[in-house]
Tab-separated table of C-alpha atoms and ligand atoms in Angstrom:
chain	number	residue	atom	x	y	z
A	275	MET	CA	-133.941	49.408	-158.562
A	276	ASP	CA	-131.196	51.832	-157.521
A	277	GLY	CA	-130.088	54.464	-159.970
A	278	LEU	CA	-133.462	55.568	-161.301
A	279	PRO	CA	-134.820	59.049	-160.602
A	280	ALA	CA	-137.436	59.773	-157.947
A	281	GLY	CA	-140.926	59.582	-159.402
A	282	PHE	CA	-139.865	57.132	-162.116
A	283	VAL	CA	-143.072	55.692	-163.588
A	284	TRP	CA	-143.561	51.939	-164.022
A	285	GLY	CA	-146.249	51.071	-166.489
A	286	VAL	CA	-147.610	48.636	-168.993
A	287	ALA	CA	-148.932	49.249	-172.517
A	288	THR	CA	-151.609	47.913	-174.865
A	289	SER	CA	-153.411	49.130	-177.989
A	290	ALA	CA	-157.077	49.145	-178.965
A	291	GLN	CA	-156.993	46.991	-182.107
A	292	GLN	CA	-154.886	44.394	-180.333
A	293	ILE	CA	-157.105	43.891	-177.268
A	294	GLU	CA	-160.576	45.409	-177.486
A	295	GLY	CA	-162.402	43.382	-180.108
A	296	ALA	CA	-164.602	44.953	-182.744
A	297	ALA	CA	-167.879	45.097	-180.794
A	298	GLY	CA	-169.393	48.563	-180.738
A	299	ARG	CA	-167.034	50.186	-183.211
A	300	GLY	CA	-166.679	50.900	-186.898
A	301	THR	CA	-164.394	49.048	-189.288
A	302	SER	CA	-160.675	49.767	-189.192
A	303	VAL	CA	-158.113	49.205	-191.927
A	304	TRP	CA	-156.861	46.256	-189.885
A	305	ASP	CA	-160.296	44.603	-189.934
A	306	THR	CA	-160.272	44.866	-193.715
A	307	PHE	CA	-156.642	43.848	-194.156
A	308	ALA	CA	-156.908	40.804	-191.879
A	309	ARG	CA	-159.674	39.411	-194.098
A	310	GLN	CA	-157.370	39.210	-197.094
A	311	PRO	CA	-156.143	35.615	-197.512
A	312	GLY	CA	-152.559	35.271	-196.278
A	313	ALA	CA	-152.373	38.726	-194.695
A	314	VAL	CA	-152.265	37.341	-191.122
A	315	VAL	CA	-150.299	34.118	-190.615
A	316	ASP	CA	-152.970	32.256	-188.647
A	317	GLY	CA	-155.860	33.723	-190.617
A	318	SER	CA	-157.106	35.522	-187.516
A	319	ASN	CA	-158.338	39.056	-186.939
A	320	GLY	CA	-159.154	41.482	-184.132
A	321	ASP	CA	-162.902	40.761	-183.986
A	322	ILE	CA	-162.682	39.322	-180.472
A	323	ALA	CA	-159.002	39.736	-179.558
A	324	CYS	CA	-158.896	39.862	-175.732
A	325	ASP	CA	-162.523	40.982	-175.536
A	326	HIS	CA	-161.353	43.929	-173.471
A	327	TYR	CA	-164.420	45.881	-174.632
A	328	HIS	CA	-166.558	43.590	-172.447
A	329	ARG	CA	-163.935	42.565	-169.861
A	330	TRP	CA	-162.421	45.959	-169.090
A	331	ALA	CA	-163.440	45.790	-165.421
A	332	ASP	CA	-161.504	42.503	-164.988
A	333	ASP	CA	-158.556	44.143	-166.710
A	334	LEU	CA	-158.607	47.054	-164.291
A	335	ALA	CA	-158.366	44.516	-161.478
A	336	LEU	CA	-155.388	42.894	-163.249
A	337	LEU	CA	-153.666	46.286	-163.554
A	338	SER	CA	-154.292	46.940	-159.867
A	339	ASP	CA	-152.754	43.577	-158.961
A	340	LEU	CA	-149.715	44.449	-161.039
A	341	GLY	CA	-149.339	47.705	-159.136
A	342	VAL	CA	-148.428	49.884	-162.111
A	343	GLY	CA	-148.408	53.647	-161.694
A	344	ALA	CA	-149.555	54.219	-165.284
A	345	TYR	CA	-151.400	52.361	-168.008
A	346	ARG	CA	-150.771	53.239	-171.643
A	347	LEU	CA	-153.790	52.537	-173.835
A	348	SER	CA	-154.933	53.700	-177.224
A	349	VAL	CA	-158.296	55.009	-178.309
A	350	ALA	CA	-159.777	53.282	-181.352
A	351	TRP	CA	-160.507	56.047	-183.827
A	352	PRO	CA	-163.234	53.855	-185.466
A	353	ARG	CA	-164.966	53.619	-182.080
A	354	VAL	CA	-165.151	57.396	-181.785
A	355	GLN	CA	-166.028	58.071	-185.434
A	356	PRO	CA	-167.384	54.737	-186.709
A	357	SER	CA	-168.548	55.657	-190.187
A	358	GLY	CA	-167.425	59.213	-190.877
A	359	THR	CA	-166.916	62.432	-189.006
A	360	ALA	CA	-170.074	62.005	-186.876
A	361	VAL	CA	-169.036	61.240	-183.305
A	362	SER	CA	-170.314	58.207	-181.401
A	363	THR	CA	-171.170	59.178	-177.852
A	364	ALA	CA	-171.382	55.501	-176.935
A	365	GLY	CA	-167.851	54.991	-178.240
A	366	LEU	CA	-166.493	57.770	-176.063
A	367	ASP	CA	-168.533	56.445	-173.101
A	368	PHE	CA	-166.432	53.283	-173.175
A	369	TYR	CA	-163.210	55.215	-172.596
A	370	ASP	CA	-164.940	57.464	-170.094
A	371	ARG	CA	-165.714	54.458	-167.877
A	372	LEU	CA	-162.262	52.994	-168.387
A	373	LEU	CA	-160.491	56.205	-167.422
A	374	ASP	CA	-162.740	56.679	-164.392
A	375	GLY	CA	-161.809	53.162	-163.298
A	376	LEU	CA	-158.094	53.800	-163.730
A	377	VAL	CA	-158.186	57.078	-161.834
A	378	ALA	CA	-160.209	55.461	-159.020
A	379	ARG	CA	-157.424	52.890	-158.676
A	380	GLY	CA	-154.665	55.473	-158.635
A	381	ILE	CA	-153.377	54.461	-162.081
A	382	THR	CA	-152.508	57.333	-164.416
A	383	PRO	CA	-154.028	56.948	-167.896
A	384	VAL	CA	-151.513	57.586	-170.701
A	385	VAL	CA	-153.643	57.843	-173.805
A	386	ASN	CA	-152.464	57.371	-177.374
A	387	LEU	CA	-154.728	58.564	-180.176
A	388	TYR	CA	-153.547	56.480	-183.112
A	389	HIS	CA	-152.046	52.996	-183.022
A	390	TRP	CA	-152.474	52.040	-186.703
A	391	ASP	CA	-156.253	51.416	-186.645
A	392	LEU	CA	-157.275	54.047	-189.173
A	393	PRO	CA	-161.057	53.998	-189.789
A	394	GLN	CA	-161.825	52.294	-193.094
A	395	TRP	CA	-163.866	55.337	-194.161
A	396	ALA	CA	-160.720	57.478	-193.849
A	397	GLN	CA	-158.739	54.924	-195.871
A	398	ASP	CA	-161.446	54.909	-198.539
A	399	ALA	CA	-160.985	58.667	-198.810
A	400	GLY	CA	-157.260	58.192	-199.458
A	401	GLY	CA	-155.806	57.357	-196.034
A	402	TRP	CA	-152.410	58.775	-195.183
A	403	THR	CA	-151.557	59.351	-198.831
A	404	ASP	CA	-154.166	62.131	-198.782
A	405	ARG	CA	-153.446	65.359	-196.934
A	406	GLU	CA	-157.116	65.646	-195.873
A	407	THR	CA	-156.616	62.709	-193.476
A	408	VAL	CA	-154.378	65.021	-191.470
A	409	ASN	CA	-157.307	67.373	-190.880
A	410	ARG	CA	-159.591	64.474	-189.987
A	411	PHE	CA	-157.030	63.377	-187.391
A	412	ALA	CA	-156.862	66.849	-185.842
A	413	GLU	CA	-160.676	66.932	-185.559
A	414	TYR	CA	-160.693	63.496	-183.950
A	415	ALA	CA	-157.961	64.559	-181.500
A	416	ALA	CA	-160.004	67.594	-180.461
A	417	VAL	CA	-163.140	65.490	-179.892
A	418	VAL	CA	-161.342	62.925	-177.733
A	419	ALA	CA	-159.452	65.541	-175.739
A	420	ALA	CA	-162.625	67.506	-175.003
A	421	ARG	CA	-164.338	64.425	-173.567
A	422	LEU	CA	-161.475	62.604	-171.796
A	423	GLY	CA	-158.834	65.264	-171.174
A	424	ASP	CA	-159.667	65.893	-167.510
A	425	ARG	CA	-158.417	62.390	-166.583
A	426	VAL	CA	-155.465	61.883	-168.919
A	427	GLY	CA	-151.983	62.185	-167.419
A	428	THR	CA	-150.058	62.234	-170.697
A	429	TRP	CA	-151.282	62.148	-174.282
A	430	SER	CA	-149.526	60.636	-177.236
A	431	THR	CA	-150.547	61.600	-180.746
A	432	MET	CA	-149.469	58.372	-182.401
A	433	ASN	CA	-147.501	55.194	-181.931
A	434	GLU	CA	-144.637	54.117	-184.198
A	435	PRO	CA	-145.251	56.122	-187.349
A	436	PHE	CA	-142.082	54.457	-188.697
A	437	GLU	CA	-143.734	51.006	-188.742
A	438	ASN	CA	-147.011	52.429	-190.037
A	439	PHE	CA	-145.128	54.117	-192.875
A	440	VAL	CA	-142.848	51.203	-193.820
A	441	LEU	CA	-144.945	48.109	-193.134
A	442	GLY	CA	-148.280	49.632	-194.075
A	443	HIS	CA	-147.309	51.676	-197.120
A	444	LEU	CA	-144.009	50.358	-198.513
A	445	THR	CA	-143.771	46.612	-197.920
A	446	GLY	CA	-147.512	45.950	-197.582
A	447	GLU	CA	-147.043	43.607	-194.599
A	448	HIS	CA	-149.417	45.658	-192.440
A	449	ALA	CA	-152.704	47.423	-193.119
A	450	PRO	CA	-153.602	49.044	-195.393
A	451	GLY	CA	-151.257	46.720	-197.305
A	452	LEU	CA	-149.956	49.278	-199.800
A	453	THR	CA	-146.723	48.820	-201.724
A	454	LEU	CA	-146.110	52.386	-202.818
A	455	SER	CA	-142.866	53.319	-204.492
A	456	PHE	CA	-140.122	54.493	-202.159
A	457	ASP	CA	-140.591	58.046	-203.430
A	458	ALA	CA	-144.405	58.079	-203.279
A	459	ALA	CA	-144.464	56.705	-199.746
A	460	PHE	CA	-142.771	59.802	-198.372
A	461	ALA	CA	-146.029	61.722	-198.672
A	462	VAL	CA	-147.364	59.255	-196.076
A	463	ALA	CA	-144.458	59.985	-193.722
A	464	HIS	CA	-145.011	63.707	-194.117
A	465	HIS	CA	-148.750	63.443	-193.511
A	466	LEU	CA	-148.210	61.333	-190.390
A	467	LEU	CA	-145.812	63.972	-189.063
A	468	LEU	CA	-148.175	66.793	-189.928
A	469	ALA	CA	-151.039	64.935	-188.234
A	470	HIS	CA	-148.835	64.638	-185.163
A	471	GLY	CA	-148.160	68.393	-185.178
A	472	LEU	CA	-151.809	69.341	-185.655
A	473	GLY	CA	-152.732	66.747	-183.040
A	474	VAL	CA	-150.383	68.389	-180.534
A	475	GLN	CA	-152.038	71.740	-181.243
A	476	ALA	CA	-155.547	70.304	-180.872
A	477	LEU	CA	-154.634	68.643	-177.578
A	478	ARG	CA	-153.077	71.854	-176.242
A	479	ALA	CA	-156.157	73.846	-177.283
A	480	ALA	CA	-158.205	71.425	-175.158
A	481	GLY	CA	-155.926	72.066	-172.166
A	482	ALA	CA	-153.431	69.184	-172.385
A	483	THR	CA	-150.242	69.882	-170.458
A	484	SER	CA	-148.300	66.739	-171.306
A	485	VAL	CA	-148.078	65.512	-174.897
A	486	MET	CA	-145.642	63.124	-176.538
A	487	LEU	CA	-144.882	61.361	-179.776
A	488	ILE	CA	-144.056	57.663	-179.548
A	489	ASN	CA	-141.761	56.057	-182.097
A	490	SER	CA	-139.648	52.928	-182.327
A	491	PHE	CA	-135.871	53.089	-182.391
A	492	ALA	CA	-133.237	50.474	-183.191
A	493	PRO	CA	-129.497	50.818	-183.595
A	494	SER	CA	-128.579	49.456	-186.991
A	495	ARG	CA	-125.338	47.882	-188.175
A	496	PRO	CA	-124.348	46.824	-191.689
A	497	ALA	CA	-124.919	43.082	-192.183
A	498	SER	CA	-121.488	42.854	-193.870
A	499	ASP	CA	-118.478	45.030	-194.686
A	500	SER	CA	-119.720	45.586	-198.216
A	501	GLU	CA	-120.150	49.196	-199.260
A	502	ALA	CA	-123.745	48.455	-200.273
A	503	ASP	CA	-124.632	47.154	-196.804
A	504	GLN	CA	-122.854	50.067	-195.125
A	505	ASN	CA	-124.815	52.552	-197.207
A	506	ALA	CA	-128.029	50.655	-196.553
A	507	ALA	CA	-127.374	50.721	-192.792
A	508	GLY	CA	-126.808	54.468	-192.968
A	509	LEU	CA	-130.096	54.958	-194.813
A	510	TYR	CA	-131.949	52.683	-192.404
A	511	ASP	CA	-130.634	54.647	-189.439
A	512	ILE	CA	-131.989	57.848	-190.954
A	513	LEU	CA	-135.368	56.262	-191.689
A	514	GLN	CA	-135.970	54.617	-188.334
A	515	ASN	CA	-134.041	56.787	-185.931
A	516	ARG	CA	-134.328	60.267	-187.471
A	517	LEU	CA	-137.154	60.626	-190.009
A	518	PHE	CA	-139.798	60.918	-187.288
A	519	THR	CA	-137.698	62.802	-184.722
A	520	ASP	CA	-135.561	65.341	-186.626
A	521	PRO	CA	-138.571	67.320	-187.964
A	522	VAL	CA	-140.305	67.215	-184.571
A	523	LEU	CA	-137.272	68.210	-182.507
A	524	THR	CA	-135.249	70.336	-184.925
A	525	GLY	CA	-137.864	71.584	-187.403
A	526	ASP	CA	-136.055	70.034	-190.393
A	527	TYR	CA	-135.947	66.751	-192.232
A	528	PRO	CA	-132.599	64.968	-192.412
A	529	ASP	CA	-130.766	66.446	-195.441
A	530	GLU	CA	-130.662	63.048	-197.127
A	531	LEU	CA	-134.484	62.797	-197.149
A	532	ALA	CA	-135.463	66.403	-197.800
A	533	PRO	CA	-135.684	65.962	-201.611
A	534	LEU	CA	-138.133	63.071	-201.176
A	535	ILE	CA	-140.475	65.142	-199.027
A	536	THR	CA	-140.694	68.246	-201.191
A	537	GLY	CA	-143.685	67.016	-203.198
A	538	ALA	CA	-145.855	66.698	-200.093
A	539	ALA	CA	-144.611	69.573	-197.934
A	540	ARG	CA	-146.148	73.058	-197.950
A	541	ASP	CA	-145.036	76.296	-196.362
A	542	GLY	CA	-145.793	76.264	-192.669
A	543	ASP	CA	-145.816	72.479	-192.314
A	544	LEU	CA	-142.448	72.167	-190.607
A	545	PRO	CA	-143.199	74.662	-187.804
A	546	THR	CA	-146.465	72.782	-187.191
A	547	ILE	CA	-144.639	69.459	-187.069
A	548	ALA	CA	-142.148	70.988	-184.624
A	549	SER	CA	-144.871	72.058	-182.154
A	550	PRO	CA	-143.203	71.560	-178.760
A	551	ILE	CA	-143.735	68.220	-177.021
A	552	ASP	CA	-143.208	67.397	-173.367
A	553	ALA	CA	-141.720	63.919	-173.735
A	554	LEU	CA	-140.530	61.542	-176.426
A	555	GLY	CA	-141.778	57.966	-176.178
A	556	VAL	CA	-139.133	55.395	-177.091
A	557	ASN	CA	-140.237	51.902	-178.079
A	558	TYR	CA	-137.296	49.533	-178.076
A	559	TYR	CA	-137.110	45.818	-178.794
A	560	SER	CA	-133.900	44.944	-180.603
A	561	ILE	CA	-130.973	45.935	-182.776
A	562	ASN	CA	-130.880	45.279	-186.509
A	563	ALA	CA	-128.399	44.221	-189.126
A	564	ILE	CA	-129.112	45.882	-192.462
A	565	ARG	CA	-128.690	44.281	-195.846
A	566	ALA	CA	-128.849	46.124	-199.156
A	567	LEU	CA	-131.478	44.814	-201.565
A	568	ASP	CA	-131.893	45.228	-205.257
A	569	GLY	CA	-135.618	45.986	-205.230
A	570	PRO	CA	-138.221	48.681	-204.824
A	571	VAL	CA	-137.431	48.845	-201.102
A	572	PRO	CA	-133.623	48.988	-201.226
A	573	LEU	CA	-132.842	47.310	-197.889
A	574	GLU	CA	-134.025	44.864	-195.259
A	575	ALA	CA	-133.481	44.516	-191.510
A	576	VAL	CA	-132.458	41.139	-190.123
A	577	ALA	CA	-131.278	39.867	-186.729
A	578	PRO	CA	-127.521	40.302	-186.343
A	579	ALA	CA	-125.518	37.106	-185.816
A	580	GLY	CA	-124.260	36.129	-182.384
A	581	PHE	CA	-127.214	37.152	-180.221
A	582	PRO	CA	-129.873	35.048	-178.536
A	583	THR	CA	-133.229	35.654	-180.186
A	584	THR	CA	-136.859	35.822	-179.108
A	585	ALA	CA	-139.641	33.777	-180.715
A	586	PHE	CA	-139.955	36.599	-183.249
A	587	GLY	CA	-136.317	36.044	-184.233
A	588	TRP	CA	-135.360	39.437	-182.803
A	589	ALA	CA	-131.914	39.755	-181.184
A	590	VAL	CA	-131.909	40.148	-177.410
A	591	ALA	CA	-129.612	43.158	-177.025
A	592	PRO	CA	-130.264	45.265	-173.914
A	593	ASP	CA	-127.161	47.374	-174.593
A	594	GLY	CA	-128.969	48.600	-177.691
A	595	LEU	CA	-131.510	50.292	-175.441
A	596	THR	CA	-128.791	52.164	-173.585
A	597	GLU	CA	-127.233	53.048	-176.942
A	598	THR	CA	-130.600	54.314	-178.214
A	599	LEU	CA	-131.308	56.495	-175.174
A	600	VAL	CA	-127.788	57.881	-175.002
A	601	GLY	CA	-127.763	58.368	-178.772
A	602	LEU	CA	-130.944	60.482	-178.669
A	603	HIS	CA	-129.462	62.528	-175.836
A	604	GLN	CA	-126.271	63.129	-177.807
A	605	ARG	CA	-127.977	63.842	-181.125
A	606	TYR	CA	-130.597	66.309	-179.930
A	607	GLY	CA	-128.943	67.818	-176.842
A	608	SER	CA	-131.011	70.543	-175.236
A	609	ARG	CA	-133.793	70.086	-177.829
A	610	LEU	CA	-134.571	66.631	-176.471
A	611	PRO	CA	-137.486	66.514	-174.033
A	612	PRO	CA	-137.488	63.881	-171.268
A	613	LEU	CA	-137.595	60.326	-172.573
A	614	VAL	CA	-140.010	57.587	-171.579
A	615	VAL	CA	-139.499	53.966	-172.615
A	616	THR	CA	-143.077	53.503	-173.779
A	617	GLU	CA	-142.687	49.893	-174.975
A	618	ASN	CA	-140.244	47.120	-174.259
A	619	GLY	CA	-140.938	43.422	-174.273
A	620	CYS	CA	-140.495	40.097	-176.005
A	621	ALA	CA	-142.421	37.224	-177.533
A	622	TYR	CA	-141.671	33.697	-176.367
A	623	ASP	CA	-143.482	30.411	-176.990
A	624	ASP	CA	-145.217	30.487	-173.639
A	625	GLU	CA	-147.276	27.484	-172.601
A	626	LEU	CA	-149.702	26.730	-169.823
A	627	ARG	CA	-148.640	23.794	-167.652
A	628	ASP	CA	-150.833	22.738	-164.760
A	629	GLY	CA	-152.591	26.061	-165.076
A	630	CYS	CA	-149.357	28.086	-164.746
A	631	CYS	CA	-147.106	29.809	-167.214
A	632	ASP	CA	-143.448	30.049	-166.324
A	633	ASP	CA	-141.515	32.478	-168.556
A	634	PRO	CA	-137.964	32.856	-167.247
A	635	ASP	CA	-136.710	34.105	-170.617
A	636	ARG	CA	-139.076	37.082	-170.417
A	637	ILE	CA	-137.945	37.878	-166.880
A	638	ALA	CA	-134.309	37.815	-168.018
A	639	TYR	CA	-135.138	40.006	-171.025
A	640	LEU	CA	-137.032	42.607	-168.989
A	641	ASP	CA	-134.484	42.624	-166.182
A	642	GLY	CA	-131.669	43.238	-168.657
A	643	HIS	CA	-133.547	46.086	-170.300
A	644	VAL	CA	-134.508	47.785	-167.035
A	645	ARG	CA	-130.798	47.698	-166.162
A	646	ALA	CA	-130.052	49.191	-169.563
A	647	VAL	CA	-132.363	52.106	-168.728
A	648	ARG	CA	-130.510	52.575	-165.459
A	649	ASP	CA	-127.218	52.667	-167.387
A	650	ALA	CA	-128.575	55.413	-169.631
A	651	VAL	CA	-129.698	57.411	-166.602
A	652	ALA	CA	-126.216	56.976	-165.110
A	653	ALA	CA	-124.825	58.383	-168.375
A	654	GLY	CA	-126.899	61.529	-167.868
A	655	VAL	CA	-130.041	60.800	-169.897
A	656	ASP	CA	-133.349	62.078	-168.520
A	657	VAL	CA	-135.569	58.965	-168.590
A	658	ARG	CA	-138.833	59.251	-166.673
A	659	GLY	CA	-140.567	55.912	-167.073
A	660	TYR	CA	-140.647	52.369	-168.415
A	661	TYR	CA	-143.653	50.486	-169.871
A	662	VAL	CA	-143.714	46.753	-170.557
A	663	TRP	CA	-145.321	45.609	-173.784
A	664	SER	CA	-147.755	44.131	-172.950
A	665	LEU	CA	-150.247	43.562	-170.137
A	666	TYR	CA	-151.345	40.269	-171.699
A	667	ASP	CA	-150.942	38.340	-174.942
A	668	ASN	CA	-152.903	39.925	-177.755
A	669	PHE	CA	-153.423	40.273	-181.510
A	670	GLU	CA	-149.907	40.685	-182.829
A	671	TRP	CA	-150.804	42.201	-186.213
A	672	ALA	CA	-149.645	40.082	-189.168
A	673	GLN	CA	-148.568	37.368	-186.699
A	674	GLY	CA	-152.119	37.042	-185.396
A	675	TYR	CA	-152.251	35.211	-182.066
A	676	THR	CA	-149.056	33.234	-182.675
A	677	LYS	CA	-146.747	35.621	-180.814
A	678	ARG	CA	-147.217	36.115	-177.082
A	679	PHE	CA	-145.803	39.304	-175.524
A	680	GLY	CA	-147.898	39.411	-172.341
A	681	LEU	CA	-147.122	39.497	-168.652
A	682	ALA	CA	-150.342	37.509	-168.423
A	683	TYR	CA	-151.176	34.516	-170.606
A	684	LEU	CA	-154.356	34.897	-172.627
A	685	ASP	CA	-156.183	31.597	-172.890
A	686	TYR	CA	-158.144	32.569	-175.991
A	687	PRO	CA	-160.802	29.802	-175.873
A	688	THR	CA	-161.873	30.830	-172.348
A	689	GLN	CA	-160.574	34.429	-172.387
A	690	ARG	CA	-158.965	33.763	-169.005
A	691	ARG	CA	-156.045	36.021	-168.102
A	692	ILE	CA	-153.407	33.984	-166.277
A	693	PRO	CA	-150.497	35.928	-164.810
A	694	LYS	CA	-147.158	34.488	-165.922
A	695	SER	CA	-144.139	34.360	-163.624
A	696	SER	CA	-142.944	37.593	-165.301
A	697	PHE	CA	-146.101	39.282	-163.963
A	698	ALA	CA	-145.054	38.432	-160.377
A	699	TRP	CA	-141.495	39.530	-161.141
A	700	TYR	CA	-142.644	42.931	-162.451
A	701	ARG	CA	-145.149	43.355	-159.606
A	702	ASP	CA	-142.349	42.738	-157.087
A	703	LEU	CA	-139.992	45.116	-158.888
A	704	ILE	CA	-142.621	47.869	-158.777
A	705	ALA	CA	-143.461	47.159	-155.132
A	706	ASP	CA	-139.761	47.382	-154.208
A	707	GLN	CA	-139.624	50.904	-155.636
A	708	SER	CA	-142.547	52.246	-153.662
B	14	LIG	O1	-147.387	44.673	-180.734
B	14	LIG	C1	-146.533	45.661	-181.204
B	14	LIG	C2	-147.073	47.041	-180.888
B	14	LIG	O2	-148.355	47.209	-181.418
B	14	LIG	C3	-146.191	48.108	-181.453
B	14	LIG	N1	-144.816	47.900	-181.051
B	14	LIG	C4	-144.247	46.592	-181.192
B	14	LIG	C5	-145.157	45.554	-180.578
B	14	LIG	C6	-144.552	44.147	-180.753
B	14	LIG	O3	-144.400	43.843	-182.088
């Protein structure tokens, strides 16, 4: 596609809990959470998922067919430290083989350390409400970097701390299923940020030269003209679009949130959180309309009226991606490192017919969003890559296996991976660029 910089990276992303299966690893908070009645809509869990733990060699072949330059994966912390701080060599061996396979195929591994699958032993010790978890994370980061660092192109400390904070600790919709008070939950946000900062330092100490933080971003509009909704939209914007970037890029919390953080923050934390990063990962799916609520969580995000929606009910709004990228560029100026769109994709009710899966809606969605990236680049934003979420359908958290985001269809009873028409579309797009 014209208008993208030389060396632009085309990739695809997955995460451990969503694809690997539980074989060979310790229990994560998601394993525990999914067993609670009603926590996951179809009553499923990640025990088997896409069985990537056993089928990784087939998946390397699938990635090769797709022709991606980079593959973004996450390491399962409970695979590396299954029952406490003791390290599992066998757990690290799994990633060792996987990374060797990627490098042999000319695919750059982009490795994320934490994608919500906190070990249950760390949760039992207090999880992200406890400052000690931050130190455990830094130790884990050092262990993984020492073993895998020679093959990793770019590291990410964590994925979407915003969702982990809100869904996991405020609304209870995600593991560990906590419904802390709005005030109490800010210790979690601070600890996630501090873990990121210490993680950056641990990765650098092990020789990493490219480290990023990945978060989700979504432009937010008031759901109505009411003052309450306008205020709620302003607060939501700060929570999603600034809480996890201001401290990292400017060394300060947004003024509006600073009083909520004071209980958890100690001298020296902010400079640690602001340890320099080499890129910011931007996950983008949709825009939100924000409604004020009279409850412990004072607002909710809904799909704005007037947009087509995906099977998740999320508005299809490619312009929102341009707005997000340009907005980051304008807000942070010279403090902003290069951006990478580390996730973008959509769930549709894909079906197999005669052994094929045709998904024109996904092609239209992805095409529109790739063009939106190009528009941001034309507006002067430094965007270095784009990753589709996801390689194949997988365990979609509280939605279980009911939401399909993949470029390949996962036939769960047989575990066959069946490329959808969007897979061929993306493969051709990538091939056209090379
Ligand atoms: O599946 C998730 C992923 O784990 C994090 N970002 C959003 C995706 C779709 O909901």
